Coordinates of C-alpha atoms and ligand atoms in Angstrom, one line a residue:
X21 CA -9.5 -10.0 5.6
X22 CA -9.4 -9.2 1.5
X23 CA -7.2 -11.9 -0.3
X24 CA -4.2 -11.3 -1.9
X25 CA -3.4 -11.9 -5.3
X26 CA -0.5 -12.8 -6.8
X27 CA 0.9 -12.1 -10.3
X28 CA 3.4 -14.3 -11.3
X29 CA 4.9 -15.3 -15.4
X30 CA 7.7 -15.3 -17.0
X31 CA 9.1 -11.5 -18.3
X32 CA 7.1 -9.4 -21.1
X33 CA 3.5 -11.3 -20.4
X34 CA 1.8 -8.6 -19.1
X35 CA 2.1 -8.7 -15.6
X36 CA 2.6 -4.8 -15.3
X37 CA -0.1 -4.2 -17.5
X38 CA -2.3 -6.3 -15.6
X39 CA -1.6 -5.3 -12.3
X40 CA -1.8 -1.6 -13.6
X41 CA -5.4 -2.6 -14.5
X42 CA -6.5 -3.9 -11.7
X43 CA -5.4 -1.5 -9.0
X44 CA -6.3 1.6 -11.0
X45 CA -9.1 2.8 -9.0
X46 CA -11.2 6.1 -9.7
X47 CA -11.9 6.9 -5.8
X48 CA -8.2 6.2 -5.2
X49 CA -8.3 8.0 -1.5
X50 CA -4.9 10.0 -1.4
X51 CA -2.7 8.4 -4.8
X52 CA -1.8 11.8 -6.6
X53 CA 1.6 12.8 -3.8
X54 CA 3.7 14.4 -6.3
X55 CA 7.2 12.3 -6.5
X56 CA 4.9 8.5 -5.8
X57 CA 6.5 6.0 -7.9
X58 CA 4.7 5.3 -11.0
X59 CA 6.3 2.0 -11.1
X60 CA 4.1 0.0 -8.3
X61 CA 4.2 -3.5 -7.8
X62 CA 1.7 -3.5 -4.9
X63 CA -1.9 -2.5 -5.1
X64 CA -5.0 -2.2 -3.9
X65 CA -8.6 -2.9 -6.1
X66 CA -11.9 -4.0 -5.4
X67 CA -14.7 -5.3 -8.0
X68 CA -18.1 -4.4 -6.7
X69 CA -17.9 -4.6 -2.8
X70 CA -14.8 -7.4 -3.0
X71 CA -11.7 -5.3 -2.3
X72 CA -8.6 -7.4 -2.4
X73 CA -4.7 -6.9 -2.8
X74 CA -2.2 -7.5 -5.7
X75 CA 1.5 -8.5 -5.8
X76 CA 2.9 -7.7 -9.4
X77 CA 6.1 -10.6 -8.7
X78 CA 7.9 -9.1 -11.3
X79 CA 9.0 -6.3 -9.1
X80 CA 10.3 -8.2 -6.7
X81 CA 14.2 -9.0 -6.7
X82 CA 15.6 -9.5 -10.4
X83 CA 15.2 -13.0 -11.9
X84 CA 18.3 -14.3 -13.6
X85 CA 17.8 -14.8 -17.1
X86 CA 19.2 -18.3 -17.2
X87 CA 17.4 -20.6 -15.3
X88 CA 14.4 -18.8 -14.3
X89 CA 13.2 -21.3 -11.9
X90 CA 15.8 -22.7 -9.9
X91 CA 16.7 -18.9 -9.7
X92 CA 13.4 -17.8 -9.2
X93 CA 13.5 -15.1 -6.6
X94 CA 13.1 -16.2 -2.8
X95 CA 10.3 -13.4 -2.3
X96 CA 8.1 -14.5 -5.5
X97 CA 8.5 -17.9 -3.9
X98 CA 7.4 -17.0 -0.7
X99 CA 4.4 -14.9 -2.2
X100 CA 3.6 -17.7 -4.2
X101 CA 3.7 -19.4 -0.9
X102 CA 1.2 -16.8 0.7
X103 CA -1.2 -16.2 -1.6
X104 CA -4.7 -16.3 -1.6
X105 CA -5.2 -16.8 -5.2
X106 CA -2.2 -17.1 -7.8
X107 CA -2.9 -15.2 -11.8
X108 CA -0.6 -17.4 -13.8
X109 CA 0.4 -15.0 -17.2
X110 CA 1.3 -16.9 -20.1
X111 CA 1.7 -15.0 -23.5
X112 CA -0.8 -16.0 -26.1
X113 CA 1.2 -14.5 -29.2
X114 CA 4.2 -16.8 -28.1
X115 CA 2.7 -19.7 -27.5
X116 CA 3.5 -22.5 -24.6
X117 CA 7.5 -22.0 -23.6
X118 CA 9.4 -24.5 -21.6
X119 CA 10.1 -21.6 -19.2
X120 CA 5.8 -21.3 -18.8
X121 CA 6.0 -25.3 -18.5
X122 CA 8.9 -24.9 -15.2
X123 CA 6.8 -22.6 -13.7
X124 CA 3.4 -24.3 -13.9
X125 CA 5.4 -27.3 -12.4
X126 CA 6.4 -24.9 -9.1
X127 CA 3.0 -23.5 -9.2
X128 CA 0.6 -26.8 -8.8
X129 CA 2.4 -27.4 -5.6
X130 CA 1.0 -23.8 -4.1
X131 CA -1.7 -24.1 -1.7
X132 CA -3.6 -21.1 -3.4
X133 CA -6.2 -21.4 -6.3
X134 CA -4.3 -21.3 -9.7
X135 CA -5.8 -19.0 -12.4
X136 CA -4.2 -19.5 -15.9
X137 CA -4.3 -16.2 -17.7
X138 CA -3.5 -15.8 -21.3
X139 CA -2.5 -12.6 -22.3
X140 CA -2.8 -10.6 -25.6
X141 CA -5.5 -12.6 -27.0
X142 CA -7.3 -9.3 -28.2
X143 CA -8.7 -9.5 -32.0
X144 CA -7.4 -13.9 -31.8
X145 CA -10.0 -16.6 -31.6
X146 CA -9.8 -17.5 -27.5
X147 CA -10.5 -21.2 -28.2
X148 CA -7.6 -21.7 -30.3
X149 CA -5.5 -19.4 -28.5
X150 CA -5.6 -20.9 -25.2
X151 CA -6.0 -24.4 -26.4
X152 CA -2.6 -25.8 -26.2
X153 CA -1.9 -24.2 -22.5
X154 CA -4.8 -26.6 -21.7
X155 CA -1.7 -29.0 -21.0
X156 CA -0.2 -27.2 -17.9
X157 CA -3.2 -28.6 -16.2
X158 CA -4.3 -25.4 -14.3
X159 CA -7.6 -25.6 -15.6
X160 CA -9.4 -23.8 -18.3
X161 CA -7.4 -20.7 -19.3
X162 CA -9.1 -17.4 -19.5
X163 CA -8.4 -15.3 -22.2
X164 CA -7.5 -11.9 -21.9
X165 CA -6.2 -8.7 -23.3
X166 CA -4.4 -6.6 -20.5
X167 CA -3.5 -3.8 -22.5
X168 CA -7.1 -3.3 -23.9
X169 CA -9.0 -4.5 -20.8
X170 CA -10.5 -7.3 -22.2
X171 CA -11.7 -10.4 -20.2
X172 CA -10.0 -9.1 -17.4
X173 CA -13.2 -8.5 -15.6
X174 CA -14.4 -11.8 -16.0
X175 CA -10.9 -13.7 -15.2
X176 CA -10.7 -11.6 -11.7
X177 CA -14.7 -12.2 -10.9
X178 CA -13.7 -16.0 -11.1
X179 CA -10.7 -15.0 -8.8
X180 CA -12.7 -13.7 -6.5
X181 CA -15.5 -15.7 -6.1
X182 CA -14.9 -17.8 -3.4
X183 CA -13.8 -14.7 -1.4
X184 CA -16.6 -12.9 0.7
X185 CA -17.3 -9.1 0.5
X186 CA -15.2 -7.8 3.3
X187 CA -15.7 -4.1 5.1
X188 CA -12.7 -1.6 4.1
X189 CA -12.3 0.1 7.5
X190 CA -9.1 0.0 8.9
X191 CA -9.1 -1.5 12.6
X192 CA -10.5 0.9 15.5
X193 CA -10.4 -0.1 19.2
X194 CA -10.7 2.6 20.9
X195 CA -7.9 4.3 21.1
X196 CA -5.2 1.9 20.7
X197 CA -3.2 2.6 18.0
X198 CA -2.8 -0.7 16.1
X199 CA 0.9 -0.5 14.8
X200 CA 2.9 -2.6 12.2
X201 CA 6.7 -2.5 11.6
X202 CA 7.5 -2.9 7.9
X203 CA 11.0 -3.1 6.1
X204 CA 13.3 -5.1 4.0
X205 CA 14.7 -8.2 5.6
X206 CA 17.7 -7.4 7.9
X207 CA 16.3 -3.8 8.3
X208 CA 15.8 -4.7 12.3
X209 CA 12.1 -5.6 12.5
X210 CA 12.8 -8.5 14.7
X211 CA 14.7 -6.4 17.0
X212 CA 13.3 -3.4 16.9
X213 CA 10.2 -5.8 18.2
X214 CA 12.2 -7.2 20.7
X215 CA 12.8 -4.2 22.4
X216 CA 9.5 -2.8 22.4
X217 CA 8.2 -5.2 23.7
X218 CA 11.2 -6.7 25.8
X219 CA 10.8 -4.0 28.3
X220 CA 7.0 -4.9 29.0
X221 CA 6.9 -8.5 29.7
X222 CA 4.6 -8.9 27.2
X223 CA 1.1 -8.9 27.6
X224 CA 0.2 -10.9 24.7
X225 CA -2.7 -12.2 22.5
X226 CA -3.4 -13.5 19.2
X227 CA -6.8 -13.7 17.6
X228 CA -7.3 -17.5 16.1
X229 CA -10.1 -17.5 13.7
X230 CA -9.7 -13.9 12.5
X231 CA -7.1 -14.4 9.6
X232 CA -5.0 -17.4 9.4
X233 CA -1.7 -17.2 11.9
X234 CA -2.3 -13.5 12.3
X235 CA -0.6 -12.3 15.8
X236 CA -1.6 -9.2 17.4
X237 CA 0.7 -8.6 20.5
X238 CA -0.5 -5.7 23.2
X239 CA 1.9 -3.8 24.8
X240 CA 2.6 -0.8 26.7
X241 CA 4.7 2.3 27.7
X242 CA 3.8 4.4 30.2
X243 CA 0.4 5.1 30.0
X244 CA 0.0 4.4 26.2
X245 CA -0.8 1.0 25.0
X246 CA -0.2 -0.2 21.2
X247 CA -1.5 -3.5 19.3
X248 CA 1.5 -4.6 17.4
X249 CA 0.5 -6.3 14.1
X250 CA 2.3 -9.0 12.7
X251 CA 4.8 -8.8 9.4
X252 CA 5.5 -12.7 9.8
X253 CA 8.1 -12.0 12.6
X254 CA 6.5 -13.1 15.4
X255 CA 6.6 -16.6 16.8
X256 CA 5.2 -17.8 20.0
X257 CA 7.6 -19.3 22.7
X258 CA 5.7 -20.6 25.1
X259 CA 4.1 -17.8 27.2
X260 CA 6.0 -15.0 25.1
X261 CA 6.4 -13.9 21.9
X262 CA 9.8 -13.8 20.0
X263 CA 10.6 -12.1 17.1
X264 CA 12.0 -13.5 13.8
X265 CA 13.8 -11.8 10.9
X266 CA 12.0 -12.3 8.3
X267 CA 10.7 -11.0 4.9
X268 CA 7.2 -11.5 2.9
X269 CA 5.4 -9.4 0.9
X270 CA 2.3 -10.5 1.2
X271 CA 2.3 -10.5 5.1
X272 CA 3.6 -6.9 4.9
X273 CA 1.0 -6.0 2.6
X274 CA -1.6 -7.5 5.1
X275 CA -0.3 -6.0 8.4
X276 CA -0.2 -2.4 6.5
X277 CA -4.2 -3.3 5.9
X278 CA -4.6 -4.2 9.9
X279 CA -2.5 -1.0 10.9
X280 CA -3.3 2.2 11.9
X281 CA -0.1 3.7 12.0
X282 CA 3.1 2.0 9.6
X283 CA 6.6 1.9 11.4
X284 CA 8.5 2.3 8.2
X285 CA 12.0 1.0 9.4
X286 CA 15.4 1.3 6.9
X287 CA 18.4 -0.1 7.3
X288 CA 21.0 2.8 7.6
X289 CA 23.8 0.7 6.2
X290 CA 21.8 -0.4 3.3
X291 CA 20.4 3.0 1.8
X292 CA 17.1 3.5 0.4
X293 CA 15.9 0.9 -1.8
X294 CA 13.2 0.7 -4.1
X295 CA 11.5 -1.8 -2.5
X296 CA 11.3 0.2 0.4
X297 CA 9.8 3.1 -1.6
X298 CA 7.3 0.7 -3.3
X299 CA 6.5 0.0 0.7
X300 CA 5.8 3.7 1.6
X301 CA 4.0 4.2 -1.8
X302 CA 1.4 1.4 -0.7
X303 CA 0.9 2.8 2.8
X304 CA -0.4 6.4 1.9
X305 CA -2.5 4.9 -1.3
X306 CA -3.7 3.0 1.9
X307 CA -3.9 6.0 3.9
X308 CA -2.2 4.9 6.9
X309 CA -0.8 6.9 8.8
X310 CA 3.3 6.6 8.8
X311 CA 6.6 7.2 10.5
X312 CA 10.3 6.5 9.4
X313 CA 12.8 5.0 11.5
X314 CA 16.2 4.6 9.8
X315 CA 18.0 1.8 11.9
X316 CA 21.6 1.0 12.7
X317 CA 22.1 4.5 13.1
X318 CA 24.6 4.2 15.7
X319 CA 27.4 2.6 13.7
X320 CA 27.4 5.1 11.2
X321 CA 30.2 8.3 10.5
X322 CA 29.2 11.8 9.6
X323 CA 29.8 11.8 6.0
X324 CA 27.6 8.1 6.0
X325 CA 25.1 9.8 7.6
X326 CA 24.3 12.7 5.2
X327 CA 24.3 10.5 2.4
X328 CA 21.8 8.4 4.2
X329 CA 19.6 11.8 4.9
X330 CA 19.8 13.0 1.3
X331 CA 18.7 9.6 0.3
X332 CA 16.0 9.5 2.3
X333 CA 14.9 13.1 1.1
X334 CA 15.3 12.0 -2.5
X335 CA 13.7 8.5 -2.4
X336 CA 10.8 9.4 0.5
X337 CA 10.4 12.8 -1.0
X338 CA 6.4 12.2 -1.3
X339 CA 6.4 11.6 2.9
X340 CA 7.2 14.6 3.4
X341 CA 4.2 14.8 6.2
X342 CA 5.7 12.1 8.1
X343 CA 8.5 12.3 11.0
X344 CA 11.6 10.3 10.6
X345 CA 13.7 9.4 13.2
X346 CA 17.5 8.2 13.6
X347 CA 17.2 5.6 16.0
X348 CA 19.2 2.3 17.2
X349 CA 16.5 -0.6 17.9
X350 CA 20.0 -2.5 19.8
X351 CA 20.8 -0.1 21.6
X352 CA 17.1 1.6 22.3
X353 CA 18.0 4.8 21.4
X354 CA 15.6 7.1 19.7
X355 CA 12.5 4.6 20.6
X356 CA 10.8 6.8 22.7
X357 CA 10.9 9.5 20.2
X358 CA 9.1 6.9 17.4
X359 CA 6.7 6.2 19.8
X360 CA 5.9 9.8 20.4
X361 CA 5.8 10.4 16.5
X362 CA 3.3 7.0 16.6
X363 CA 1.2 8.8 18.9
X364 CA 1.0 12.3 17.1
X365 CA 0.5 9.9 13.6
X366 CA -2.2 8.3 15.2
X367 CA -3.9 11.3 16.8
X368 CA -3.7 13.2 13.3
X369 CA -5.0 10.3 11.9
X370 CA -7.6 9.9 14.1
X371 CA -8.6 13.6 14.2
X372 CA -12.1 15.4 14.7
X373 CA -12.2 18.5 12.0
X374 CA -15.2 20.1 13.1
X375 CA -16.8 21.8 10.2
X376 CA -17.3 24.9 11.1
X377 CA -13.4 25.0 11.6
X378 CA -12.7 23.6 8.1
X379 CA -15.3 26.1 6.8
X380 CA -13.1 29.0 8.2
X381 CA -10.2 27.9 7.5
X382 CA -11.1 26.9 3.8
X383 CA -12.4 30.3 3.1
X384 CA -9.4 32.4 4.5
X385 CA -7.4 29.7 2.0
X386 CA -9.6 30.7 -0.7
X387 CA -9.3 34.8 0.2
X388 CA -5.3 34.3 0.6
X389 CA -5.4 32.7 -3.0
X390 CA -8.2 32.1 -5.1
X391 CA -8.7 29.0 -7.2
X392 CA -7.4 29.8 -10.7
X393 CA -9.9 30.6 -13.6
X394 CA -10.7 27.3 -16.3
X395 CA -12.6 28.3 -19.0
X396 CA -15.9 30.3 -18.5
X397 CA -15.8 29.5 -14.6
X398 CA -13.6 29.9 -11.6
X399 CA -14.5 26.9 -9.1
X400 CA -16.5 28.5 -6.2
X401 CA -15.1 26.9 -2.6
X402 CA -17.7 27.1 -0.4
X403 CA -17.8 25.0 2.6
X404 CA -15.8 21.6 4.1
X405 CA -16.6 18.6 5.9
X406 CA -15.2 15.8 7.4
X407 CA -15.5 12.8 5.1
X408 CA -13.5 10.1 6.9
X409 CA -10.7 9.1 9.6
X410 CA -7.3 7.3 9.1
X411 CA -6.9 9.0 6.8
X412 CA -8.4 12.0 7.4
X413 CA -10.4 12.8 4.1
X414 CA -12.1 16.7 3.5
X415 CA -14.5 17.3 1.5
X416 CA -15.1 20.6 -0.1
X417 CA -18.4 21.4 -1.3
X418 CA -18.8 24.2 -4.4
X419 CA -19.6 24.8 -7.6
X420 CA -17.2 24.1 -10.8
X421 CA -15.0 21.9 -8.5
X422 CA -13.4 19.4 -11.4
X423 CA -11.7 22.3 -12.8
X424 CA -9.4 22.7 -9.9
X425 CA -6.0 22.4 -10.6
X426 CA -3.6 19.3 -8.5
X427 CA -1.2 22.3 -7.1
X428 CA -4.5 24.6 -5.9
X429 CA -5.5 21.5 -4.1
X430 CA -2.3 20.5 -2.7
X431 CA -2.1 24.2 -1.3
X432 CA -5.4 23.5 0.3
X433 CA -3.8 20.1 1.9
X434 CA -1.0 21.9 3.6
X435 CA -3.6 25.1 4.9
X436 CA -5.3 22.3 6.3
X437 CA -2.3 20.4 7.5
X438 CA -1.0 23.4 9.3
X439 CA -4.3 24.5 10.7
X440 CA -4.8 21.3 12.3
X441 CA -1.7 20.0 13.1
X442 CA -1.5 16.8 11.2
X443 CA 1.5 15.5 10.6
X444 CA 2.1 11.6 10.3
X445 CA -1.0 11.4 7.8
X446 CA -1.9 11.3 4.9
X447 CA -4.4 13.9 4.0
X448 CA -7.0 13.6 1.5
X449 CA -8.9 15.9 0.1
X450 CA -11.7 16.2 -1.9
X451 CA -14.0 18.0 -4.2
X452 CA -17.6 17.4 -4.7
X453 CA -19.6 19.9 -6.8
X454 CA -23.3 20.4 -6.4
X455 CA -25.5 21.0 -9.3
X456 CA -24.2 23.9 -11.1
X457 CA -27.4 25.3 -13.7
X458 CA -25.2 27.0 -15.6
X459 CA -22.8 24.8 -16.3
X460 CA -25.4 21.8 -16.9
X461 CA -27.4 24.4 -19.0
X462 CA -24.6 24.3 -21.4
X463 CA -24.4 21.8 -23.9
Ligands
GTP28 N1 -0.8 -6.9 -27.6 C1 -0.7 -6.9 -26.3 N2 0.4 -6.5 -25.7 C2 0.4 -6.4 -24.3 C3 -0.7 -6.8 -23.6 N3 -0.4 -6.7 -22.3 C4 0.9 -6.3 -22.2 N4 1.4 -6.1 -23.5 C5 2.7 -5.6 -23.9 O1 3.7 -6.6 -23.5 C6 4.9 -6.0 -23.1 C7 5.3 -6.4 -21.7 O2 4.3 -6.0 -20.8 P1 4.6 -5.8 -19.2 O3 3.3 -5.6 -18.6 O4 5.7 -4.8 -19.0 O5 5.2 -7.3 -18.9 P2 5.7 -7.8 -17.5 O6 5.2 -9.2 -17.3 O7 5.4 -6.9 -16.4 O8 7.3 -7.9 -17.7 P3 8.4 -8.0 -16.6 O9 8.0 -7.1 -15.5 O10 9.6 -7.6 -17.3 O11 8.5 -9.4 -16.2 C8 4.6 -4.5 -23.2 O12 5.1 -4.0 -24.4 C9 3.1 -4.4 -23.2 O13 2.6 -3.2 -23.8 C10 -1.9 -7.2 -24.3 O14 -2.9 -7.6 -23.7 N5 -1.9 -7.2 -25.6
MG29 MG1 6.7 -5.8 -15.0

């Protein structure tokens, strides 16, 4: 399981600018959905083969100014609680506050590693800048310049080092969809849980060993059986498992790793929020597959209702491949449509794309609508394959590829889409030019 790390500091140290940095990624597998936040608080990045997680805490719930401790928001406390390794930010150009002093304090009590970070150090002498934070007794600072990138590398090489490389491969046994149910606290996780697996008598296991109080529960319906992953809501009572209302980040963050398929579940009464867009926006840079199921439907009056649909169009707009379903977890109603949509997510997820198909249907793309002109070349399309499951990643081989355009590509995303029936997925697709002469030729 890839750590997660945690970004926590007092405002304006360069948290954002940090965590910016270390979850931009060049190969990022399906980031560019028109309408994504920019604003992203959780990430993904690696460093050589060590992938890992990061949780920018100042995007979670907003800190009173007064007080910034004893206020300190109950989700950066629990991610501080969860961590795998906490990056302290202190500011180098304003020197030790009291307010860095109140949070080192909260911090040496965290069962994570500690790794004190000062910030804007570039063009400063890093002994002297970091030499009176040498006092909060987290160690040896490491000085760093977020904005320009420098010692960053170095600070999240020591971060990582007692982490192994871990395999990137989201989980595959054969054919069970492994499924997590993700949302704000209140949304209905707990009982939403409940009912699916209420109805089964739960046949239940967890994996000890694997990742540190990680539950896995297998149930089924029908004929279809699903591995539900954990968001920190399940407890064990005795020979079954009940399910707790409860909120973390980090665990979220996790279970959308272990998932095949994301349950995306909103809270009717409370709208969209942005933490629950920051939640979808993680799950397709993860790929995942993912449905929507706005909850508490059933005590809801027409005019509530559109507003929550328009809401859900505005804020979601970039899922616009996924199903969303009004649904009651109470009441049950509307469950076995999710599960339906879980299934078609999964199976689109999980898809063959033979590529003879993908050839075909690439080429009558291209003849509908050629690739615009850039320059001296137009980007020749010439076959696809498959490059991947969950999600489903095509790769189109030509000549002059990098000068396609984001909309030609997106075009190509939906032909393929619609071909192939994949809804619930993300899609990615890319380009991967062979050796063009002529264009090498050129200097
Ligand atoms: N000189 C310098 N400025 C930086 C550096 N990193 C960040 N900044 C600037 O510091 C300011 C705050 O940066 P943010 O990344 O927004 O800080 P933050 O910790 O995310 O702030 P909150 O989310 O409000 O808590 C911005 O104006 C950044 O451009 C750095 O390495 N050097
Ligand atoms: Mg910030």
């Amino acid at each position: 399981m890839k750590p997660t790390l945690v970004l926590v500091g007092r405002p304006n140290v360069g948290k954002s600018t940090l965590f910016n940095r270390l979850t931009r990624s060049r190969d990022a597998l399906v980031a560019d959905a028109p309408g994504l936040t920019r604003d992203r608080h959780y990430g993904h990045g690696r460093v050589g083969d060590k992938p890992y997680l990061v949780v920018d805490t100042g995007g979670l719930e907003p800190v009173a100014k007064e007080g910034i401790l004893e206020r300190m928001a109950q989700q950066t406390l629990t991610a501080i609680a969860e961590a795998d390794a906490i990056v302290f930010l202190v500011d180098a150009r304003e020197g030790l506050t009291p307010q860095d002093r109140r949070i080192a304090e909260a911090l040496r009590r965290a069962r994570a590693p500690v790794f004190l970070a000062v910030n804007k150090t570039e063009g400063m002498d890093a002994p002297v800048v970091t030499a009176e934070f040498h006092e909060l007794g987290l160690g040896a600072p490491y000085a760093i310049s977020a904005s320009h990138g420098e010692g960053v590398r170095g600070l999240v090489e020591a971060v990582l080092a007692g982490f192994p490389a871990v395999d990137e491969e989201p989980p595959a046994r054969a054919g069970v969809p492994h499924v997590a149910i993700v949302g704000r606290p209140n949304a209905g996780k707990s009982t939403l849980v409940n009912t699916l697996l209420g109805e089964d008598r739960v046949v239940a296991f967890d994996e000890p060993g694997t990742t540190r109080d990680a539950i896995e529960v297998e149930f089924s319906r029908g004929d279809r059986r699903y591995v539900l992953v954990d968001t920190a809501g399940l407890r064990r009572k005795g020979r079954v498992f009940e399910a707790v209302e409860k909120f973390s980040v980090v665990k979220t963050l996790q279970a959308i790793e272990r998932a095949n398929v994301v349950v995306l579940l909103l809270d009717a009464h409370a709208g969209v929020s942005d933490q629950d867009a920051h939640i979808a926006g993680f799950v397709v840079e993860r790929g995942r597959a993912i449905v929507v199921a706005v909850n508490k439907w059933d005590g809801l009056d027409g005019h509530a209702r559109d507003h929550v649909k328009r809401q859900v169009a505005r804020k979601l707009g970039f899922l616009s491949f996924a199903r969303v379903h009004y649904v009651s977890a109470l009441a049950g109603e509307g469950i076995a449509g999710l599960l339906r949509s879980v299934d078609e997510a999964y199976r689109a997820a999980m898809a063959k794309l033979p590529t003879p198909r993908l050839t075909r249907v690439l080429l009558d793309a291209v003849a509908r609508q050629p690739p615009p002109r850039a320059g001296y070349s137009r980007p020749k399309l010439r076959y696809a394959h498959q490059g991947g499951s969950n999600p489903p990643v095509v790769v189109i081989h030509g000549t002059a590829l990098d000068n396609v355009p984001d909309g030609y590509r997106r075009y190509l995303e939906g032909t393929f889409r619609e071909a192939f029936g994949l809804f619930g997925t993300p899609l990615a697709v890319r380009f991967r030019t062979g050796r063009n002469p002529y264009v090498e030729g050129r200097v």
